[in-house]
Amino acid sequence: MEEIENTDCMLVVGSNTTEAHPVLALRMKKAMRKGAHLIVVDPRRTWLAERAEVHLQLRPGTDIPLMNAFAYVILEEGLADNTYIENLTENFDEFAAAAKEWPPERAAELCEVSADDIRKAARLYAKTDKAGIYYTLGITEHVCGVDNVRSLSNLALVTGHLGRESVGVNPLRGQNNVQGCNDVGNNPVYFPGYQEVADPEAHAKFSKVWGKELSKTPGLRLDQMMDGMHDGRLKAFYVMGEDPVVSEPNAKHVESGFEQVEFVVCQDIFLNETSRIYADVVLPSTCFAEKDGTFTNSERRVQRVRKALDPPGEARADLQILHELAAALGDDWGPADPETVWNEFADYSPRFFGIRYPRIETFGLQWPCPELDHPGTKFLHEGAPMRGKGKFYGLDHVPAWEEPDEDYPFLLTTGRTLYHYNAATQTARSEGHMDKQDRCFVEIAPADARDLGIEDGSDLKVESRRGVITVQAKVTDAVHPGVLWMPMHFAEARANVLTGDGKDPEIGTPEYKVTAVRLLT
Amino acid sequence: MNSDLNVSFELDGKTVEVQAGETLLAACRKTCTEVPTLCHDDRLDPYGGCRMCLVELEGAPRPVPACKTTAAKGMKVTSQSPMLERVRRTMAEMLMTEHTSGNGVQVDGLEECAKELGVGAMPIKFENPRTWEDRNRFLAFDPGACILCDRCVRYCDEVMQCTALEHVGQGSEAFIQPTDGASFLDTSCELCGGCISTCPTGALYEKQATAPIAETEATRSVCTFCGVGCVLDIHTKDGKVVKISSEEGSGPNDGHLCNKGRFAWQFIHHKDRLTHPLVRNAQGELEETTWEIAYSRVVEGLSAVKKKYGADSIGFLASSRCTNEDVYALQKLARSAVGTNNVHSCAAT
């Protein structure tokens, strides 16, 4: 992350970094003080956008045409890194053909930005040697989330901005252990360490390690589990530290799903909307300050979490609960010691083999770290892309799952704020944070507010085809007319009551970023 | 390291080598030469305000601040001498006359420094009438302990770029305040508490803190409020959190934290915390129970569903906020103990 300070150009796409990743944004601010160029692609005028050399305030859901137009300019003006393309990439022709379909003027019309700004931004990014792309959920939470990411990696490949310090395509992880969750195998198609369930060798290996023949059937993704509750595939749910009723899209669909499930266990530190109504058993567990273990951050750095307090009452450490339950189910794993568990993971996951507790006592290590004396890996794709050749993709615009129409004329997009976190189970219990922001609001452009007679601070009903919530109107020119923005944090006005069933077909990430709504005053 | 980029000079009679561009203060620290400072923070631009780090430089008409002087080839620098000690003691005495002890929530760097130099408390009572309406629950300010080093103001300007604090007036009339004398909640302040973290005397401190720092025990851990992975210290006393801080130079965050990481910890001791296992009774209500009963209900429930519909009818969902070890154990529970690959989390980025 300290690499960010030394970048000369930042292309920040779909990331309100100063609010969602405030401390990482300090590195960006430092780079700005040192004179780095800043390009922001965001439907809102955020803190960074206000200070950007170019702010492309695009219509949500039009990232691919915009990135294709960047590529168009880069190819047209001879700004591509031809040596990199020739030696280290493949599928260039398909990409170039797709880019050719999107001259800046065409993209400008769809994206609702200026063609000149697209040209200016593309030149800045391509001409600056040390230029990095930073993205987050504004890119991924779309029906075309995967293709959106590919459209960014296309840009890095075509300019050769990859595999060096302070460049690359950098996802900023929203939760503290998103990275680690996947790393350790909390994934329906991967065993720990990204070893595929479908790979007979990996299957044999873990069957041996755990001493029993494991299932070869690939599991259900989260979105498939949500659907599975309706179609009978899923009859029981074990939920650790989650509140799907609040956090998954289309709340009514989730609730009616839970009603059909026969048995639900929730392991958590608070009761939540899911456990209060649907849990058969609730197991009280621990927060981060009450247990030992590790988290893996956005830069793949594994860091030690240490116990500072005992859990309240009879609450138990999550690891202890899981071990005791396994034993009760006839699977004896031995004592619930975090270091022993980590070692079991690292012993059988080659990319993590070199990371051990004593080595990360004072400072974490970044994987890949295959040997006990390996220093860890600061950035990926050094010298050449990890898969051998970087693959270009020919991409085209993918319309949102639900576009605004006559009945639901506004496009609602969602995000995080500085003062709260996710479902706010923790920040809403902090009075000082509530002082700053105590209820849900929706940002609406002054022109729209005028047309509908909406006053700043007044109550407003936001309705989609799935549901309706009441929020406070915040009239601001941070959003364009026709676009609304709302935070996702507030239990009494849950954005997921409104959001629909759109999701990326490849990985199932829900489309939280585009919903058609109407306003009732 | 490219030796062309290094400069060598003489420090206290010994030749030392540092990277080009490094300050004399950095060189002193590298060679474990004690030079006191109060206004310096490595994360801020060199300032040279407190004059505690004065050193003698051959050829210079008077001592120079080490924090603001870049090392150059051939320099001859003296960091310890009777004259420098006299100067430092005088500076400390001057600061101590305007300084009253804080409440101990933070370490008081000035008092520590003064003690080293043999300077005791010697406050001259200054009336500090300037207070402001302040509804915020996080940041507290004790003007008596402030030595006007401007670290807080500079942190807010340079690091956060929020400009929520200002240094107003001159001489004995000078003071620090939230911009325009407003409440922190009404300024551009983002309540990150970085001003507290850089304050050398404890004039700015955590309002929520319940005990002096000296009475607490610190445990180093990692923040859970986003994917950056800020390293932090949880200060506890008698099984309760007193405050959370982060040490400069530690972790990917270099001691910086945001308002959530530093202040959003009340949930840990909140009355809503679950303290007993719960099971749903015949009336459909959740009631407290023992772990034995809770576990046997889980085993019964999962086994019944598995028997009736097969292992793949059971789904496991983990928060992306749990530890690697917890999540590893959950997927092992699903795969090994129950027999399904239905394990996932809301990992969307």
Coordinates of N, CA, C and O in Angstrom, one line a residue, chain B residues 1 15 31 115 117 124 141 180 196 206 214 220 223 234 238-239 259-260 269 277 287 293 302 307 310 317-318:
Chain B
M1 N 21.1 -0.8 -1.7 CA 21.1 0.6 -1.6 C 22.2 1.2 -2.5 O 23.4 0.7 -2.4
T15 N 32.0 9.0 11.8 CA 31.5 9.1 10.4 C 30.2 8.3 10.3 O 30.2 7.1 10.6
T31 N 21.5 6.3 14.5 CA 22.7 5.9 15.2 C 22.5 5.9 16.7 O 23.4 5.9 17.5
K115 N 11.7 16.0 32.4 CA 12.3 15.2 33.5 C 13.7 14.7 33.2 O 14.6 14.8 34.0
L117 N 15.7 16.2 31.4 CA 16.6 17.4 31.4 C 16.7 18.0 32.8 O 17.3 19.0 33.0
I124 N 3.2 29.1 35.1 CA 2.7 30.4 35.4 C 1.3 30.3 35.0 O 1.0 29.9 33.9
F141 N -10.1 18.5 24.4 CA -9.0 19.4 24.3 C -8.7 20.0 25.7 O -9.7 20.6 26.2
D180 N -12.7 28.2 12.7 CA -13.7 29.3 13.0 C -14.3 29.1 14.4 O -15.4 29.7 14.7
I196 N -5.2 13.7 17.9 CA -4.8 13.1 19.2 C -3.6 12.3 19.1 O -2.7 12.3 19.9
E206 N -8.7 11.3 24.0 CA -9.9 10.7 23.8 C -10.9 10.9 24.9 O -10.7 10.6 26.0
A214 N -1.2 5.0 31.6 CA -0.2 4.3 32.3 C -0.8 3.0 33.0 O -0.1 2.1 33.4
R220 N -1.7 -5.7 20.7 CA -1.6 -5.3 19.3 C -2.5 -6.2 18.5 O -2.4 -7.4 18.5
C223 N -7.5 -3.9 12.8 CA -8.9 -3.3 12.7 C -9.8 -4.1 11.8 O -9.3 -4.8 10.9
I234 N -5.1 -2.2 21.4 CA -6.3 -2.1 22.2 C -5.8 -1.9 23.6 O -5.2 -2.8 24.2
D238 N -9.0 -3.7 33.6 CA -10.0 -4.5 34.3 C -11.0 -5.1 33.3 O -12.2 -5.1 33.5
G239 N -10.5 -5.6 32.2 CA -11.4 -6.3 31.2 C -12.2 -5.4 30.4 O -13.2 -5.9 29.8
N259 N -12.1 7.3 11.9 CA -13.0 7.4 13.1 C -13.6 6.1 13.6 O -13.8 5.9 14.7
K260 N -13.8 5.2 12.6 CA -14.3 3.9 13.1 C -13.3 3.1 13.8 O -13.5 2.5 14.9
H269 N -18.6 -3.7 24.5 CA -19.2 -3.9 25.8 C -20.7 -3.6 25.8 O -21.3 -3.3 26.9
P277 N -26.1 -19.1 25.0 CA -26.8 -19.7 23.9 C -28.3 -19.6 24.0 O -28.8 -19.5 25.1
E287 N -35.0 -18.6 23.9 CA -34.8 -18.6 25.3 C -33.4 -19.1 25.6 O -32.8 -19.9 24.9
I293 N -27.1 -28.2 25.7 CA -28.4 -28.3 25.0 C -28.3 -27.6 23.7 O -28.8 -28.2 22.7
L302 N -29.1 -30.6 12.3 CA -28.3 -30.8 11.1 C -28.4 -32.3 10.6 O -28.6 -32.6 9.5
K307 N -30.2 -36.4 7.0 CA -30.7 -37.7 6.8 C -31.9 -37.7 5.8 O -32.0 -38.5 4.9
G310 N -30.1 -35.1 2.5 CA -28.7 -35.2 2.0 C -27.8 -34.0 2.5 O -28.4 -33.0 2.8
L317 N -22.5 -20.3 5.8 CA -22.2 -18.9 5.4 C -21.4 -18.3 6.5 O -21.7 -18.3 7.6
A318 N -20.2 -17.7 6.0 CA -19.3 -17.0 7.0 C -19.2 -15.6 6.7 O -19.1 -15.2 5.5

